[in-house]
Short mmCIF file of C-alpha atoms and ligand atoms in Angstrom, two decimals:
data_model
loop_
_atom_site.label_atom_id
_atom_site.label_comp_id
_atom_site.label_asym_id
_atom_site.label_seq_id
_atom_site.Cartn_x
_atom_site.Cartn_y
_atom_site.Cartn_z
CA MET A 68 67.00 -32.64 -15.38
CA LYS A 69 66.87 -29.18 -16.86
CA HIS A 70 67.97 -26.31 -14.57
CA VAL A 71 66.44 -22.95 -14.90
CA GLN A 72 68.59 -20.09 -13.79
CA ARG A 73 66.82 -17.63 -11.63
CA THR A 74 68.20 -14.14 -10.74
CA ASN A 75 65.75 -13.27 -7.91
CA THR A 76 64.25 -15.28 -4.96
CA ALA A 77 60.61 -14.47 -5.63
CA PRO A 78 58.36 -17.40 -5.63
CA VAL A 79 57.24 -18.45 -9.06
CA LYS A 80 53.47 -18.28 -9.43
CA GLY A 81 51.85 -21.53 -10.30
CA GLY A 82 55.14 -23.46 -9.61
CA LEU A 83 55.88 -25.68 -6.88
CA ALA A 84 56.59 -24.44 -3.38
CA ILE A 85 58.18 -27.64 -2.35
CA GLU A 86 59.59 -30.44 -4.49
CA ALA A 87 61.22 -33.29 -2.46
CA GLN A 88 62.61 -36.50 -3.85
CA GLY A 89 63.81 -39.49 -2.04
CA LEU A 90 64.63 -37.65 1.22
CA VAL A 91 66.30 -39.90 3.71
CA LYS A 92 67.49 -39.35 7.26
CA THR A 93 68.96 -42.07 9.43
CA TYR A 94 69.78 -42.01 13.07
CA GLY A 95 71.92 -45.06 13.96
CA ASP A 96 69.85 -47.93 12.42
CA ASN A 97 66.67 -46.03 12.67
CA ARG A 98 65.66 -44.70 9.15
CA ALA A 99 63.56 -41.85 10.59
CA VAL A 100 62.82 -40.65 7.08
CA ASN A 101 62.96 -43.41 4.53
CA GLY A 102 62.57 -41.99 0.96
CA VAL A 103 59.96 -39.19 1.13
CA ASN A 104 58.66 -37.53 -2.02
CA LEU A 105 56.59 -34.39 -1.72
CA ASN A 106 55.20 -32.00 -4.30
CA VAL A 107 53.42 -28.91 -2.82
CA GLY A 108 51.95 -26.37 -5.17
CA THR A 109 51.94 -22.71 -4.14
CA GLY A 110 49.11 -21.05 -2.52
CA MET A 111 47.63 -24.17 -0.71
CA ILE A 112 47.61 -25.63 2.77
CA TYR A 113 49.40 -28.89 2.60
CA GLY A 114 48.98 -31.35 5.52
CA VAL A 115 51.47 -33.95 6.59
CA LEU A 116 49.49 -36.37 8.74
CA GLY A 117 51.14 -39.01 10.91
CA PRO A 118 51.41 -40.43 14.32
CA ASN A 119 54.23 -39.89 16.87
CA GLY A 120 57.59 -40.82 15.47
CA ALA A 121 56.42 -41.06 11.86
CA GLY A 122 59.10 -38.59 10.69
CA LYS A 123 57.18 -35.40 10.26
CA THR A 124 59.36 -33.03 12.18
CA THR A 125 62.49 -34.60 10.65
CA VAL A 126 61.06 -33.98 7.05
CA ILE A 127 60.28 -30.32 8.02
CA ARG A 128 63.81 -29.80 9.47
CA MET A 129 65.38 -31.00 6.25
CA LEU A 130 63.02 -28.85 4.03
CA ALA A 131 63.79 -25.80 6.26
CA THR A 132 67.67 -26.30 5.89
CA LEU A 133 67.90 -27.14 9.58
CA LEU A 134 69.07 -30.70 8.94
CA ARG A 135 71.05 -32.11 6.10
CA PRO A 136 69.46 -34.98 4.34
CA ASP A 137 71.47 -38.21 4.09
CA ALA A 138 70.15 -38.83 0.61
CA GLY A 139 67.63 -37.32 -1.80
CA SER A 140 67.04 -33.62 -2.60
CA ALA A 141 64.58 -30.91 -2.01
CA ARG A 142 63.82 -27.57 -3.56
CA ILE A 143 61.88 -24.68 -2.16
CA PHE A 144 60.40 -22.52 -4.92
CA GLY A 145 63.12 -24.14 -7.14
CA HIS A 146 66.00 -23.39 -4.79
CA ASP A 147 67.91 -26.42 -3.42
CA VAL A 148 67.90 -26.73 0.30
CA VAL A 149 71.50 -28.02 0.55
CA LYS A 150 73.19 -25.75 -2.24
CA GLU A 151 71.23 -22.59 -1.64
CA PRO A 152 70.27 -22.60 2.04
CA GLN A 153 70.59 -18.75 2.43
CA ILE A 154 67.99 -18.20 -0.34
CA VAL A 155 65.74 -20.88 0.93
CA ARG A 156 65.81 -19.34 4.50
CA GLN A 157 64.58 -16.03 3.09
CA LEU A 158 61.56 -17.68 1.61
CA ILE A 159 60.46 -19.60 4.63
CA GLY A 160 59.13 -19.30 8.24
CA VAL A 161 59.13 -22.12 10.72
CA THR A 162 57.25 -22.02 13.97
CA GLY A 163 59.25 -23.15 16.86
CA GLN A 164 62.36 -21.30 15.50
CA TYR A 165 61.89 -18.47 17.93
CA ALA A 166 62.25 -20.73 20.93
CA SER A 167 65.18 -18.68 22.11
CA VAL A 168 62.92 -15.67 22.85
CA ASP A 169 63.81 -13.83 26.05
CA GLU A 170 61.81 -15.12 28.90
CA SER A 171 62.05 -12.06 31.04
CA LEU A 172 60.90 -9.78 28.31
CA SER A 173 57.19 -9.19 27.62
CA ALA A 174 55.36 -10.39 24.55
CA THR A 175 55.34 -6.97 23.00
CA GLU A 176 59.09 -6.53 23.61
CA ASN A 177 59.81 -9.88 22.05
CA LEU A 178 57.75 -8.99 18.91
CA VAL A 179 59.27 -5.56 18.65
CA ILE A 180 62.82 -7.16 18.78
CA PHE A 181 62.01 -9.56 16.00
CA SER A 182 60.53 -6.84 13.91
CA ARG A 183 63.58 -4.65 14.42
CA LEU A 184 65.79 -7.53 13.45
CA LEU A 185 63.83 -7.82 10.25
CA GLY A 186 64.51 -4.24 9.40
CA LEU A 187 61.34 -2.55 10.46
CA GLY A 188 61.59 0.95 11.93
CA ARG A 189 60.81 1.55 15.52
CA ALA A 190 57.18 2.96 15.20
CA GLU A 191 56.40 0.30 12.55
CA SER A 192 57.61 -2.38 14.91
CA ARG A 193 55.50 -1.28 17.69
CA LEU A 194 52.44 -1.04 15.47
CA LYS A 195 53.09 -4.48 13.90
CA ALA A 196 53.48 -6.03 17.52
CA ALA A 197 50.21 -4.38 18.71
CA GLU A 198 48.34 -5.67 15.64
CA LEU A 199 49.67 -9.24 16.01
CA LEU A 200 48.92 -9.38 19.61
CA GLU A 201 45.38 -8.18 19.02
CA GLU A 202 44.95 -10.70 16.26
CA PHE A 203 46.11 -13.59 18.49
CA GLY A 204 44.09 -12.42 21.46
CA LEU A 205 47.15 -11.65 23.53
CA THR A 206 46.64 -7.86 24.04
CA GLU A 207 45.86 -8.23 27.70
CA ALA A 208 48.97 -10.32 28.24
CA ALA A 209 51.15 -8.07 26.17
CA LYS A 210 52.99 -6.65 29.04
CA ARG A 211 53.61 -9.83 30.96
CA PRO A 212 56.93 -11.59 30.82
CA LEU A 213 57.02 -14.67 28.71
CA LYS A 214 57.89 -16.98 31.53
CA ASN A 215 54.34 -16.43 32.82
CA PHE A 216 52.64 -17.51 29.63
CA SER A 217 50.66 -20.80 29.27
CA GLY A 218 51.57 -23.35 26.63
CA GLY A 219 48.65 -22.04 24.33
CA MET A 220 49.66 -18.46 24.68
CA ARG A 221 53.29 -19.30 23.80
CA ARG A 222 52.20 -21.20 20.75
CA ARG A 223 50.15 -18.13 19.53
CA LEU A 224 53.13 -15.83 20.20
CA ASP A 225 55.38 -18.17 18.30
CA LEU A 226 53.02 -18.01 15.25
CA ALA A 227 52.68 -14.31 15.62
CA ALA A 228 56.46 -13.96 15.62
CA SER A 229 56.73 -15.88 12.38
CA LEU A 230 54.09 -13.65 10.88
CA ILE A 231 56.07 -10.45 11.16
CA ALA A 232 57.80 -11.21 7.86
CA GLN A 233 55.02 -13.36 6.44
CA PRO A 234 57.32 -15.38 4.21
CA PRO A 235 55.92 -17.17 1.11
CA LEU A 236 56.27 -20.56 2.63
CA ILE A 237 55.40 -21.29 6.31
CA PHE A 238 56.10 -24.60 8.04
CA LEU A 239 53.84 -25.29 11.06
CA ASP A 240 54.91 -28.30 13.09
CA GLU A 241 51.70 -29.44 14.88
CA PRO A 242 50.45 -25.95 15.43
CA THR A 243 47.44 -26.91 17.48
CA THR A 244 48.49 -30.00 19.55
CA GLY A 245 47.40 -29.46 23.05
CA LEU A 246 45.47 -26.30 22.47
CA ASP A 247 41.82 -25.94 23.77
CA PRO A 248 39.18 -26.02 21.18
CA ARG A 249 38.63 -22.15 20.99
CA THR A 250 42.29 -21.42 20.63
CA ARG A 251 42.56 -24.23 18.09
CA ASN A 252 39.78 -22.64 16.02
CA GLN A 253 41.47 -19.28 16.20
CA MET A 254 44.65 -20.86 15.01
CA TRP A 255 42.78 -22.45 12.07
CA ASP A 256 41.36 -19.05 11.12
CA THR A 257 44.85 -17.56 11.23
CA ILE A 258 46.29 -20.29 9.07
CA ARG A 259 43.47 -19.90 6.45
CA ARG A 260 44.22 -16.13 6.36
CA LEU A 261 47.84 -16.74 5.84
CA VAL A 262 46.99 -18.62 2.64
CA LYS A 263 44.42 -15.99 1.49
CA THR A 264 47.04 -13.31 1.76
CA GLY A 265 49.49 -15.27 -0.41
CA SER A 266 51.48 -17.73 1.59
CA THR A 267 51.83 -21.42 1.18
CA VAL A 268 51.62 -23.49 4.40
CA LEU A 269 52.78 -26.88 5.13
CA LEU A 270 51.50 -28.14 8.42
CA THR A 271 52.03 -31.40 10.40
CA THR A 272 49.25 -32.85 12.43
CA GLN A 273 48.11 -35.98 14.23
CA TYR A 274 44.45 -34.94 13.85
CA LEU A 275 42.50 -36.25 10.85
CA GLU A 276 39.86 -33.49 11.64
CA GLU A 277 42.53 -30.64 11.21
CA ALA A 278 43.75 -32.00 7.95
CA ASP A 279 39.94 -32.19 6.96
CA GLN A 280 39.36 -28.64 8.11
CA LEU A 281 42.40 -26.98 6.62
CA ALA A 282 44.34 -28.97 4.09
CA ASP A 283 43.85 -28.84 0.28
CA ARG A 284 45.96 -32.05 -0.04
CA ILE A 285 47.60 -34.24 2.44
CA ALA A 286 50.31 -36.80 2.64
CA VAL A 287 50.02 -39.56 5.21
CA ILE A 288 53.32 -40.53 6.62
CA ASP A 289 54.07 -43.65 8.51
CA HIS A 290 57.58 -45.11 9.65
CA GLY A 291 59.31 -42.43 7.57
CA ARG A 292 57.40 -43.11 4.27
CA VAL A 293 54.49 -41.46 2.56
CA VAL A 294 51.74 -44.19 2.50
CA ALA A 295 49.01 -42.10 0.87
CA GLU A 296 48.67 -38.78 -0.86
CA GLY A 297 45.77 -36.87 -2.12
CA THR A 298 42.83 -34.62 -1.20
CA VAL A 299 41.17 -35.43 2.19
CA ASP A 300 38.21 -36.76 0.18
CA ASP A 301 40.44 -39.13 -1.84
CA LEU A 302 41.76 -40.31 1.48
CA LYS A 303 38.37 -40.77 3.02
CA ALA A 304 37.11 -42.46 -0.13
CA SER A 305 39.89 -44.99 0.10
CA VAL A 306 39.08 -45.63 3.70
CA GLY A 307 35.31 -45.97 3.40
CA THR A 308 32.13 -44.29 4.07
CA SER A 309 30.88 -42.60 7.25
CA SER A 310 28.24 -44.27 9.37
CA LEU A 311 25.01 -42.92 10.57
CA HIS A 312 24.00 -43.23 14.16
CA LEU A 313 20.45 -42.87 15.33
CA ARG A 314 18.90 -43.15 18.80
CA VAL A 315 15.03 -43.43 19.10
CA GLN A 316 13.22 -41.83 21.93
CA ASN A 317 10.94 -44.80 22.63
CA ARG A 318 12.41 -48.30 22.75
CA GLN A 319 9.14 -49.81 21.32
CA ASP A 320 9.88 -47.97 17.99
CA MET A 321 13.22 -49.78 17.52
CA GLU A 322 12.02 -52.63 15.24
CA ASN A 323 10.09 -50.19 13.11
CA ALA A 324 12.90 -47.72 12.92
CA ARG A 325 15.26 -50.47 12.01
CA GLN A 326 13.13 -51.60 9.14
CA THR A 327 12.70 -47.98 7.91
CA VAL A 328 16.43 -47.50 7.88
CA GLU A 329 16.92 -50.75 6.07
CA GLN A 330 14.36 -49.86 3.32
CA VAL A 331 15.38 -46.14 2.82
CA LEU A 332 19.15 -46.59 2.82
CA ASN A 333 19.01 -49.90 1.23
CA VAL A 334 21.46 -51.48 3.77
CA LYS A 335 20.51 -54.86 4.79
CA SER A 336 23.57 -56.51 6.05
CA ASN A 337 25.61 -53.84 7.89
CA ILE A 338 22.97 -52.36 10.07
CA SER A 339 23.27 -52.80 13.84
CA ALA A 340 20.44 -52.05 16.21
CA GLU A 341 20.73 -52.53 20.01
CA ALA A 342 19.94 -50.54 23.21
CA GLY A 343 17.88 -47.93 21.43
CA ARG A 344 20.68 -47.17 18.97
CA ILE A 345 20.89 -47.84 15.25
CA THR A 346 24.15 -47.77 13.28
CA ALA A 347 24.17 -48.07 9.51
CA PRO A 348 26.78 -47.31 6.78
CA MET A 349 26.11 -44.02 5.00
CA GLY A 350 26.97 -44.29 1.39
CA ASP A 351 24.71 -41.75 -0.22
CA VAL A 352 24.34 -38.64 2.08
CA ASP A 353 21.33 -37.47 0.12
CA ARG A 354 19.38 -40.42 1.24
CA VAL A 355 19.45 -39.16 4.88
CA THR A 356 16.87 -36.59 4.12
CA ASP A 357 14.56 -39.22 2.78
CA LEU A 358 15.20 -41.32 5.90
CA LEU A 359 14.44 -38.50 8.31
CA ILE A 360 11.17 -37.82 6.31
CA ALA A 361 10.31 -41.52 6.40
CA LEU A 362 10.91 -41.73 10.27
CA ARG A 363 8.83 -38.59 10.84
CA GLU A 364 6.00 -40.01 8.74
CA ALA A 365 6.15 -43.32 10.63
CA GLY A 366 5.77 -41.30 13.83
CA ILE A 367 9.11 -42.35 15.22
CA PRO A 368 10.71 -39.58 17.30
CA LEU A 369 14.50 -39.42 17.53
CA SER A 370 16.60 -38.32 20.43
CA GLU A 371 19.86 -38.29 18.66
CA MET A 372 21.38 -38.34 15.15
CA SER A 373 25.05 -38.15 14.30
CA VAL A 374 27.35 -38.94 11.50
CA GLN A 375 30.70 -40.65 12.46
CA LYS A 376 33.48 -40.21 9.96
CA PRO A 377 36.38 -42.65 9.91
CA THR A 378 38.93 -42.03 12.69
CA LEU A 379 42.69 -41.54 12.16
CA ASP A 380 43.08 -44.91 13.64
CA GLU A 381 40.74 -46.48 11.06
CA VAL A 382 42.55 -44.51 8.25
CA PHE A 383 45.94 -46.01 9.47
CA LEU A 384 44.56 -49.47 9.85
CA THR A 385 43.33 -49.45 6.22
CA LEU A 386 46.36 -47.73 4.71
CA THR A 387 49.13 -49.48 6.71
CA GLY A 388 47.67 -52.61 8.08
CA HIS A 389 48.23 -51.37 11.66
CA GLY A 390 46.68 -48.81 13.98
CA VAL A 391 48.49 -45.67 15.14
CA LYS A 392 49.15 -47.16 18.54
CA ASP A 393 51.79 -49.43 17.05
CA ASN A 394 53.98 -46.44 16.39
CA ASP A 395 53.84 -44.96 19.87
CA SER A 396 51.33 -45.81 22.65
CA MET A 397 51.63 -42.24 23.81
CA ALA A 398 49.81 -41.04 20.72
CA SER A 399 46.62 -42.97 21.55
CA ASP A 400 45.14 -40.38 23.93
CA LYS A 401 45.18 -37.77 21.29
CA LEU A 402 43.40 -39.84 18.71
CA ASN A 403 40.23 -41.11 20.22
CA ASN A 404 37.10 -40.17 18.28
CA VAL A 405 38.41 -37.01 16.68
CA GLU A 406 35.54 -36.93 14.23
CA GLY A 407 32.17 -37.01 15.94
CA VAL A 408 29.91 -34.66 14.04
CA ILE A 409 26.55 -34.04 15.65
CA LEU A 410 24.03 -32.72 13.03
N1 ATP B 592 68.03 -36.05 16.88
C1 ATP B 592 67.59 -37.30 16.84
N2 ATP B 592 68.42 -38.38 17.17
C2 ATP B 592 67.92 -39.65 17.25
N3 ATP B 592 66.70 -40.02 16.73
C3 ATP B 592 65.89 -39.03 16.30
C4 ATP B 592 66.28 -37.57 16.34
N4 ATP B 592 65.28 -36.99 15.86
C5 ATP B 592 64.27 -37.74 15.53
N5 ATP B 592 64.62 -39.08 15.89
C6 ATP B 592 63.84 -40.33 15.57
O1 ATP B 592 63.44 -40.20 14.32
C7 ATP B 592 61.97 -40.72 14.32
C8 ATP B 592 61.18 -39.65 13.62
O2 ATP B 592 61.04 -38.60 14.49
P1 ATP B 592 60.22 -37.22 14.18
O3 ATP B 592 60.46 -36.34 15.36
O4 ATP B 592 60.56 -36.80 12.82
O5 ATP B 592 58.73 -37.78 14.19
P2 ATP B 592 57.30 -37.03 14.31
O6 ATP B 592 56.51 -37.57 13.19
O7 ATP B 592 57.72 -35.54 14.24
O8 ATP B 592 56.74 -37.35 15.69
P3 ATP B 592 55.88 -36.46 16.83
O9 ATP B 592 54.46 -36.49 16.30
O10 ATP B 592 56.11 -37.16 18.04
O11 ATP B 592 56.51 -35.09 16.83
C9 ATP B 592 61.67 -41.17 15.67
O12 ATP B 592 61.89 -42.50 15.75
C10 ATP B 592 62.65 -40.44 16.41
O13 ATP B 592 62.82 -41.02 17.73
MG1 MG B 593 57.25 -33.90 15.41
#
């Protein structure tokens, strides 16, 4: 392979932010990471999707120079993680790395300390801390000591701390697991903003919906291996179509409704109709408009219409031949019906 000598650490525009080949990490006889290849372009959000124990955190730790790979290699903006760890560390931020924040100090004090450590002046540090606390909705809690923070507040402060320097590459390890929907949405907005302002983000998640919302490309990882890679649309296409769910207001309309769905969507075999509900595979989304018009014209009022996308469980079943629960039964509670979209 040709090696290009670089004199500065600035990320190369249009190059790869992450290039990993054959990464392996073994614990005893557990091959936690079993030959992972990753190519992540600059300026994108890259999602690593996988259930508990798949190896996501271990991959991040190796890429972030926190753990030495047993085999394989990885480069961050062209810099080898094993041979040039100091340079790599200047280019990355990892959430969770500030776990040693001082519990007795307030959120403001912690952020000011990080800013000062990064070389910002006193006034600038105060300003930066105030800005970040405002952005993360923590202004009211700014003076409280950290030991009184909830899990979600802590997570937000953690991300805020990693934004002081806004490094070119940011690793976010399950940034929204356990957050309430509102906080989770705020987190998503912040992550999108990071990329708009020039950073590349690699995030791990157990939620297909999160990958769908945020990631330009994703790698699905299972038992330490990448089992699928591509855009979310590629992935969904490989897994199958969404299904359409309808509920009629009046039970006596059921048979008529079923026939209308059958005719308009042209799906005879896979349609199910029971207890006032009709479920049909939805290949061509555009046909749904025709269907709604046809139902209206036939005088069939609906009480509910929704589109159900494949769940993470279904994705895994298709890609790996087993559901996520085989990895770790603890994961199951996080994964039920992540994708119900009411139209
Ligand atoms: N320090 C360690 N010592 C021994 N085994 C480890 C260690 N760290 C991770 N493992 C094992 O390696 C495998 C991968 O773990 P890892 O934490 O990378 O998974 P993950 O995908 O991040 O899971 P989660 O979604 O639960 O965070 C698991 O089987 C785990 O038990
Ligand atoms: Mg993990």
